PDB file of C-alpha atoms in Angstrom:
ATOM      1  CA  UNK A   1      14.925   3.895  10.903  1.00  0.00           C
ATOM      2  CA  UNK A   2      14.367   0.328  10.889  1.00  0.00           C
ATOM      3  CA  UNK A   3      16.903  -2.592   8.738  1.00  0.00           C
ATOM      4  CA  UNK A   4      14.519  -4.825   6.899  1.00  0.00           C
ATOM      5  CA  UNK A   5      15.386  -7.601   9.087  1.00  0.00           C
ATOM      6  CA  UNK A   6      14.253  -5.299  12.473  1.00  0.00           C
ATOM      7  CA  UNK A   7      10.831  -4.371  10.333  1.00  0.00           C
ATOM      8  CA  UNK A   8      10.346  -8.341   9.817  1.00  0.00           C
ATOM      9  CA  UNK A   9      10.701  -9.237  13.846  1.00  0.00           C
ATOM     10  CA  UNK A  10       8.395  -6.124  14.634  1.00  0.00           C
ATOM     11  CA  UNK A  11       5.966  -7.595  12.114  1.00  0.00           C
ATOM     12  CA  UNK A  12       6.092 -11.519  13.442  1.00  0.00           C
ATOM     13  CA  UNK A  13       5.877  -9.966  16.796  1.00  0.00           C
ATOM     14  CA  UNK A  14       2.765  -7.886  15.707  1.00  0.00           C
ATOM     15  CA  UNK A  15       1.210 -10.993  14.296  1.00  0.00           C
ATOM     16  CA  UNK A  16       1.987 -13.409  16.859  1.00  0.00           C
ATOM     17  CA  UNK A  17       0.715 -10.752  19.718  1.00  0.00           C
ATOM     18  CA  UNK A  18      -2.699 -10.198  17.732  1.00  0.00           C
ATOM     19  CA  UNK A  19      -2.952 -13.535  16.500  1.00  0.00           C
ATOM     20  CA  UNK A  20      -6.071 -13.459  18.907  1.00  0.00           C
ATOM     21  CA  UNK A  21      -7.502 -10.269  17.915  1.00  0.00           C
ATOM     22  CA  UNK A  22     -11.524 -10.893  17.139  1.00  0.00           C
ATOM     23  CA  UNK A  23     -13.823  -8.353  18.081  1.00  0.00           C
ATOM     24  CA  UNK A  24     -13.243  -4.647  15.978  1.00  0.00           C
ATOM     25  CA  UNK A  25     -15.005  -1.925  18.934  1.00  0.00           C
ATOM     26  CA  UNK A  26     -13.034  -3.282  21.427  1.00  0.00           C
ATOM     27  CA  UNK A  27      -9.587  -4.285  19.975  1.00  0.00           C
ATOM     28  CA  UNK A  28      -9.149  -2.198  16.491  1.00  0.00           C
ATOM     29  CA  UNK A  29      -7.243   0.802  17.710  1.00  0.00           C
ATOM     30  CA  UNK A  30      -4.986  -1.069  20.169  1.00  0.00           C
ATOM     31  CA  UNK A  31      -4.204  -2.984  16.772  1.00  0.00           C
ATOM     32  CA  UNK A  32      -3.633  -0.630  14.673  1.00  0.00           C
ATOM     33  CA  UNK A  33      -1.109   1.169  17.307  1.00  0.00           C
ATOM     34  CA  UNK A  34       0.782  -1.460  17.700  1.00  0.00           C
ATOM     35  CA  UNK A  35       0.787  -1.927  13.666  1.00  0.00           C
ATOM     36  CA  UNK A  36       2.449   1.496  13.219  1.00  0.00           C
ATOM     37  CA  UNK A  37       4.596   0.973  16.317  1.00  0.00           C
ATOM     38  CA  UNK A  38       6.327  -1.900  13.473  1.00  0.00           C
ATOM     39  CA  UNK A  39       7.691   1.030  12.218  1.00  0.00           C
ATOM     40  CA  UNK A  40       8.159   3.285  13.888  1.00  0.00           C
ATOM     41  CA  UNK A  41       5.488   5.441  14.349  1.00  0.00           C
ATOM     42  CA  UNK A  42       2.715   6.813  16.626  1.00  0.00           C
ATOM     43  CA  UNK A  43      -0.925   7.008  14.692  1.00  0.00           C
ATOM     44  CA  UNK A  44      -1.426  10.277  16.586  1.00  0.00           C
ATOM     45  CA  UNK A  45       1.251  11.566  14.373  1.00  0.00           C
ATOM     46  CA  UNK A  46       0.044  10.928  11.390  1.00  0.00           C
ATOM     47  CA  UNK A  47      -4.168  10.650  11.479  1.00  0.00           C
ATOM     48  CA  UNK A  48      -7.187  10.095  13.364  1.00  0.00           C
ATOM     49  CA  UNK A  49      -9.472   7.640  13.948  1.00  0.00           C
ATOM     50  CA  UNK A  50     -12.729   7.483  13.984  1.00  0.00           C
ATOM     51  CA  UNK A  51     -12.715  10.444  11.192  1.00  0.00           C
ATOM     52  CA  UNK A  52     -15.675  11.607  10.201  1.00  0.00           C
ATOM     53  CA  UNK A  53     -16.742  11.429   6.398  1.00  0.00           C
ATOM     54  CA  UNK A  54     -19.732  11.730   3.946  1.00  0.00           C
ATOM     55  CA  UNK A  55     -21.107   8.814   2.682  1.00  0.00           C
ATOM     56  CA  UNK A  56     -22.604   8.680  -0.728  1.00  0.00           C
ATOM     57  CA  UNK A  57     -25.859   8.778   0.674  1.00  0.00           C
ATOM     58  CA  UNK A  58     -25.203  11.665   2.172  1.00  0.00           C
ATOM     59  CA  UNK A  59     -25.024   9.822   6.136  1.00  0.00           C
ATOM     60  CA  UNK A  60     -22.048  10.596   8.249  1.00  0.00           C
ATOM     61  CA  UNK A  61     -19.543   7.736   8.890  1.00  0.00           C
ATOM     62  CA  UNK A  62     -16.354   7.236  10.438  1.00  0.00           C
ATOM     63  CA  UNK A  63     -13.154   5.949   8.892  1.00  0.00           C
ATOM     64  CA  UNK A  64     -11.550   3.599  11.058  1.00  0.00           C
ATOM     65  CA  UNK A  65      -8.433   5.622  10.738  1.00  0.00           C
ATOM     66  CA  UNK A  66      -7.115   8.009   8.069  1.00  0.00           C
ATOM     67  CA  UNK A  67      -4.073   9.948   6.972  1.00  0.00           C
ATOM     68  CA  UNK A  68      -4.850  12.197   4.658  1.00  0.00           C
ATOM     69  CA  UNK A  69      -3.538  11.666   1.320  1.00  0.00           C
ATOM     70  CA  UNK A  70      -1.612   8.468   2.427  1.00  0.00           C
ATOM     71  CA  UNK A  71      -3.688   6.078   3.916  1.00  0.00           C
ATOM     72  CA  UNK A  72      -7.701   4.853   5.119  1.00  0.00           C
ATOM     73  CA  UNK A  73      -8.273   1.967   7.056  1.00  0.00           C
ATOM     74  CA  UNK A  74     -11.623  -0.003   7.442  1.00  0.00           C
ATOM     75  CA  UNK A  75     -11.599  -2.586  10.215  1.00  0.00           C
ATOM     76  CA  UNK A  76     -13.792  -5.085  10.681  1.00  0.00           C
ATOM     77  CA  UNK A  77     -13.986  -7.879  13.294  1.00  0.00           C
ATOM     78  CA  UNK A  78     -12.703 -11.760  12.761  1.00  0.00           C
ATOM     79  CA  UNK A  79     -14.424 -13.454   9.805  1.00  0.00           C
ATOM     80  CA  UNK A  80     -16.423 -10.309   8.557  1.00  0.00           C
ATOM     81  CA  UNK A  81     -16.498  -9.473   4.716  1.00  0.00           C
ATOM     82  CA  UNK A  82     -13.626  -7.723   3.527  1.00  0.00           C
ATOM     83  CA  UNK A  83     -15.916  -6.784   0.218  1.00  0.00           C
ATOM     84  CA  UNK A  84     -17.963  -4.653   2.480  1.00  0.00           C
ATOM     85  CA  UNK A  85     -15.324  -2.527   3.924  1.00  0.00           C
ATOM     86  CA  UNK A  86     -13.653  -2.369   0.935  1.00  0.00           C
ATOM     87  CA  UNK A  87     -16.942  -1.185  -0.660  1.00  0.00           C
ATOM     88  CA  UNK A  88     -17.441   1.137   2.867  1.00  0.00           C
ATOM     89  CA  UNK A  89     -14.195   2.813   2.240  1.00  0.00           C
ATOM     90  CA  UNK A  90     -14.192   3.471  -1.645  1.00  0.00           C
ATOM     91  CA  UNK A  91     -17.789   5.184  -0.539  1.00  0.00           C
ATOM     92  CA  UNK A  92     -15.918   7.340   1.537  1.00  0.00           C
ATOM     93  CA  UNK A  93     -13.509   8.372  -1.066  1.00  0.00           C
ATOM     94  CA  UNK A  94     -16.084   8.894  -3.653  1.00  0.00           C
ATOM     95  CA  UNK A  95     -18.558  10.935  -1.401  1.00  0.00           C
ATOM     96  CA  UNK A  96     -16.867  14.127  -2.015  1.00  0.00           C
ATOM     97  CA  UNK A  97     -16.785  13.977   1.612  1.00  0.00           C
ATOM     98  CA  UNK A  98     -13.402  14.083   1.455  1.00  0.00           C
ATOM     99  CA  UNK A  99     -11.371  17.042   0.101  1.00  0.00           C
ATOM    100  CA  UNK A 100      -9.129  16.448  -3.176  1.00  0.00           C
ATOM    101  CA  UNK A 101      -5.830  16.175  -1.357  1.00  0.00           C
ATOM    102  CA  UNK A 102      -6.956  14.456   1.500  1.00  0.00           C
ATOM    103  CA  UNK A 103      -8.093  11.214  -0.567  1.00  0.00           C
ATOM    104  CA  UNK A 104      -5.686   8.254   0.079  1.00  0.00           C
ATOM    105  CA  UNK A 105      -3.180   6.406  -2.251  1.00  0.00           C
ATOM    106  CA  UNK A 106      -3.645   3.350  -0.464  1.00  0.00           C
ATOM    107  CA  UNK A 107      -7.137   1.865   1.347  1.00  0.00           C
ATOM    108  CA  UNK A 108      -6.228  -1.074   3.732  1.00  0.00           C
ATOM    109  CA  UNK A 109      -8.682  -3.166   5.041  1.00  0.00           C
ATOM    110  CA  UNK A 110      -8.328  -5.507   8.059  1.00  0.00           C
ATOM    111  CA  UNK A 111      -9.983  -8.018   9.975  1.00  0.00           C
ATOM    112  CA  UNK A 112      -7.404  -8.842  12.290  1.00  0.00           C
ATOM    113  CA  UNK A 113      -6.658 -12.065  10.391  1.00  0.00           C
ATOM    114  CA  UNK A 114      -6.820 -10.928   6.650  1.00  0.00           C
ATOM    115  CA  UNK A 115      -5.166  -7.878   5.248  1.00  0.00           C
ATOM    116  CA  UNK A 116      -6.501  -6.568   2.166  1.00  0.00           C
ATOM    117  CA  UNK A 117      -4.091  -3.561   0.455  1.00  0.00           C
ATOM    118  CA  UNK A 118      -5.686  -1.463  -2.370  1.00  0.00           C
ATOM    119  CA  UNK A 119      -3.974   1.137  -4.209  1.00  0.00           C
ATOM    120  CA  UNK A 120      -6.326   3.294  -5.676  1.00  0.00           C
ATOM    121  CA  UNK A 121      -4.520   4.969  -8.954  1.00  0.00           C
ATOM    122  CA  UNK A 122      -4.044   1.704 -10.042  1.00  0.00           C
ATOM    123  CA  UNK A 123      -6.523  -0.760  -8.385  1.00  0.00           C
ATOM    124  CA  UNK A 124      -3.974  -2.955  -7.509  1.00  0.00           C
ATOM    125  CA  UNK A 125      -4.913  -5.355  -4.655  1.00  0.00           C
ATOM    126  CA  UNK A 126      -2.898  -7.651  -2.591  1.00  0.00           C
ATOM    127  CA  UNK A 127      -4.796  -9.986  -0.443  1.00  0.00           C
ATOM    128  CA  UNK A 128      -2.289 -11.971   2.757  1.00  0.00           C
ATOM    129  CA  UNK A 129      -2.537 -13.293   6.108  1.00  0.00           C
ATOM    130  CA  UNK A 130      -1.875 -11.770   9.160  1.00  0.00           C
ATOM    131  CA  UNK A 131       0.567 -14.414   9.452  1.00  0.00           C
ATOM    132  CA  UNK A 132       1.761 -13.355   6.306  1.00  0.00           C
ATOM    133  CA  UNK A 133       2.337  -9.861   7.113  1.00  0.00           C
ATOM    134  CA  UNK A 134       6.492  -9.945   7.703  1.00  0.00           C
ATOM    135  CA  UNK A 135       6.272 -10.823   4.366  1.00  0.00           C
ATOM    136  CA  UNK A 136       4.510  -8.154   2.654  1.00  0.00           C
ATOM    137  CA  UNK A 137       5.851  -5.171   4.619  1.00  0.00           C
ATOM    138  CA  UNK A 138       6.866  -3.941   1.371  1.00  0.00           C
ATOM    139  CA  UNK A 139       3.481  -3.071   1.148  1.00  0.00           C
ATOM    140  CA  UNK A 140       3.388  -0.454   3.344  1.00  0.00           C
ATOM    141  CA  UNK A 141       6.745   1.421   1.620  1.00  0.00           C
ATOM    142  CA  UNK A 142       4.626   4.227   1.858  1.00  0.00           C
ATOM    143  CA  UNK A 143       4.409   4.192   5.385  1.00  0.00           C
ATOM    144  CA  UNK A 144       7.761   4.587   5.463  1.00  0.00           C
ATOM    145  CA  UNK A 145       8.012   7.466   3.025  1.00  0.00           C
ATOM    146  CA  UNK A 146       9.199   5.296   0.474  1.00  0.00           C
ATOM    147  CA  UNK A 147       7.651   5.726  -3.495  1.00  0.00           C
ATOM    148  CA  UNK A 148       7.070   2.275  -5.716  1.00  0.00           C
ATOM    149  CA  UNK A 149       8.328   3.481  -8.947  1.00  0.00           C
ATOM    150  CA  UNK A 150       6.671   1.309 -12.213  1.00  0.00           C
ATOM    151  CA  UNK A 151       8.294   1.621 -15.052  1.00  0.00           C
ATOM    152  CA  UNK A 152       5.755   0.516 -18.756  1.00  0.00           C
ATOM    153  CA  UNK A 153       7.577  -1.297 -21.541  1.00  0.00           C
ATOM    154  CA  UNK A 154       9.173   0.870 -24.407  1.00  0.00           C
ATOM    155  CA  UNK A 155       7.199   1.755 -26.884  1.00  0.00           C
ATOM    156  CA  UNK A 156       7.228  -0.417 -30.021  1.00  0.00           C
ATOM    157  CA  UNK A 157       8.049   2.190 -32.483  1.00  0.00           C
ATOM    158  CA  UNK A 158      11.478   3.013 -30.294  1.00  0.00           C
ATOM    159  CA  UNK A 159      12.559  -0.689 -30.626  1.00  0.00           C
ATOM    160  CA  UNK A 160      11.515  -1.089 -33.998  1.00  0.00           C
ATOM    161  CA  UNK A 161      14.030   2.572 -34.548  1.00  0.00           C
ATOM    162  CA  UNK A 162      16.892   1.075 -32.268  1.00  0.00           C
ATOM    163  CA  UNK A 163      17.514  -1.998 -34.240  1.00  0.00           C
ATOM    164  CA  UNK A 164      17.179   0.154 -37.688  1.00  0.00           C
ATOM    165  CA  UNK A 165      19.736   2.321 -36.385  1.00  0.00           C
ATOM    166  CA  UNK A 166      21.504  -1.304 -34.967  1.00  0.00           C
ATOM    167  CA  UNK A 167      21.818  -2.342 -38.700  1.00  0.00           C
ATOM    168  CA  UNK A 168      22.675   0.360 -40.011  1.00  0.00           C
ATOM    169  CA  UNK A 169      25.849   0.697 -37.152  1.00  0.00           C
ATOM    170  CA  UNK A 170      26.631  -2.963 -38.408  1.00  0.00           C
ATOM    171  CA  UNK A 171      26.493  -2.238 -42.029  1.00  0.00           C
ATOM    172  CA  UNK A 172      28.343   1.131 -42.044  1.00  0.00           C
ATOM    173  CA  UNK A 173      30.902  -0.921 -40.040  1.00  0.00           C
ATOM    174  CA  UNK A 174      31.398  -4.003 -42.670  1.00  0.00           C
ATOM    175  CA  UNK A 175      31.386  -1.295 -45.546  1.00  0.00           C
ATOM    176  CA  UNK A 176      34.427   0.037 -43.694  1.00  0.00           C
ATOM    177  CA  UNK A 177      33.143   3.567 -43.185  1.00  0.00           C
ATOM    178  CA  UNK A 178      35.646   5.842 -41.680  1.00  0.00           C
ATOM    179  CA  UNK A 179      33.775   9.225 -41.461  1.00  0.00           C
ATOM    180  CA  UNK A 180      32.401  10.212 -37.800  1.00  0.00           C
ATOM    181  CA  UNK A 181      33.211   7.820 -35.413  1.00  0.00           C
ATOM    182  CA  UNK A 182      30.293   4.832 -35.019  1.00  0.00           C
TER     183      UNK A 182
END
């Protein structure tokens, strides 16, 4: 395992080394090996690319590279729309190509200089830089085994309760009750 610090020199080295990158046949998988190799890991370990999947319209594509039940990558070369691959890989999750615990928590999208990071229970995107990337490593947590616990705001009604029960503490107190203990 990695410090922090180690994970953000793999990542500046990554960028800096692919800074280049352009064309998505040719330079894709040697990419996206050397992205895993950031931390740690070998893609051979942990998916495939070129998976095959069922689009929506029934056509067989291939994922760029997938995990099952972690992870699917689109790739597309320099200066190509994101929208499309993001559009490509949600078809591939909503196909029913895919089987119910393969489907990904998190859809990346790439195109060697843009990074787009979706994660599908909650739709939340984050949209950086290649050069960018050392700084949103904590966007792949899951990579690393690592789960992003949210936590919603109390419900009113439990607030509203607390400071009842707060007053009533205070007042019981000035009163000068003596019974159970406060």
């Amino acid at each position: 395992m990695f410090t922090p610090n180690e994970l953000k020199r793999r990542a500046l080295d990554f960028s800096r080394e692919h800074e280049n990158d352009l064309d998505e046949k040719s330079q894709a998988q040697t990419f996206w090996r050397d992205f895993f190799a950031i931390f740690g890991l070998t893609p051979q370990r942990i998916g495939v690319f070129e998976a095959r999947a069922k689009t929506l319209a029934g056509n067989v594509g291939f994922i760029d590279f997938f995990w099952p039940g972690t992870l699917l990558v689109e790739h597309k070369s320099r200066d190509k729309d994101l929208e499309l691959a993001l559009k490509q890989a949600l078809d591939y999750c909503s196909s029913g190509g895919l089987k119910e615990a393969e489907l990904p928590r998190f859809i990346v999208v790439c195109d060697f200089d843009h990074f787009a990071v979706v994660e599908l229970a909650t739709g939340e995107r984050a949209d950086f830089p290649l050069d960018a990337l050392h700084e949103n490593l904590h966007r792949f947590n899951v990579i690393l085994g690592y789960e992003q616990r949210r936590y919603k705001d109390e419900d009113p009604v439990n607030i509203q309760a607390a400071e009842l029960m707060g007053a009533l503490h205070d007042e019981l107190r000035r009163v000068g009750y003596e019974g159970h203990p406060l």
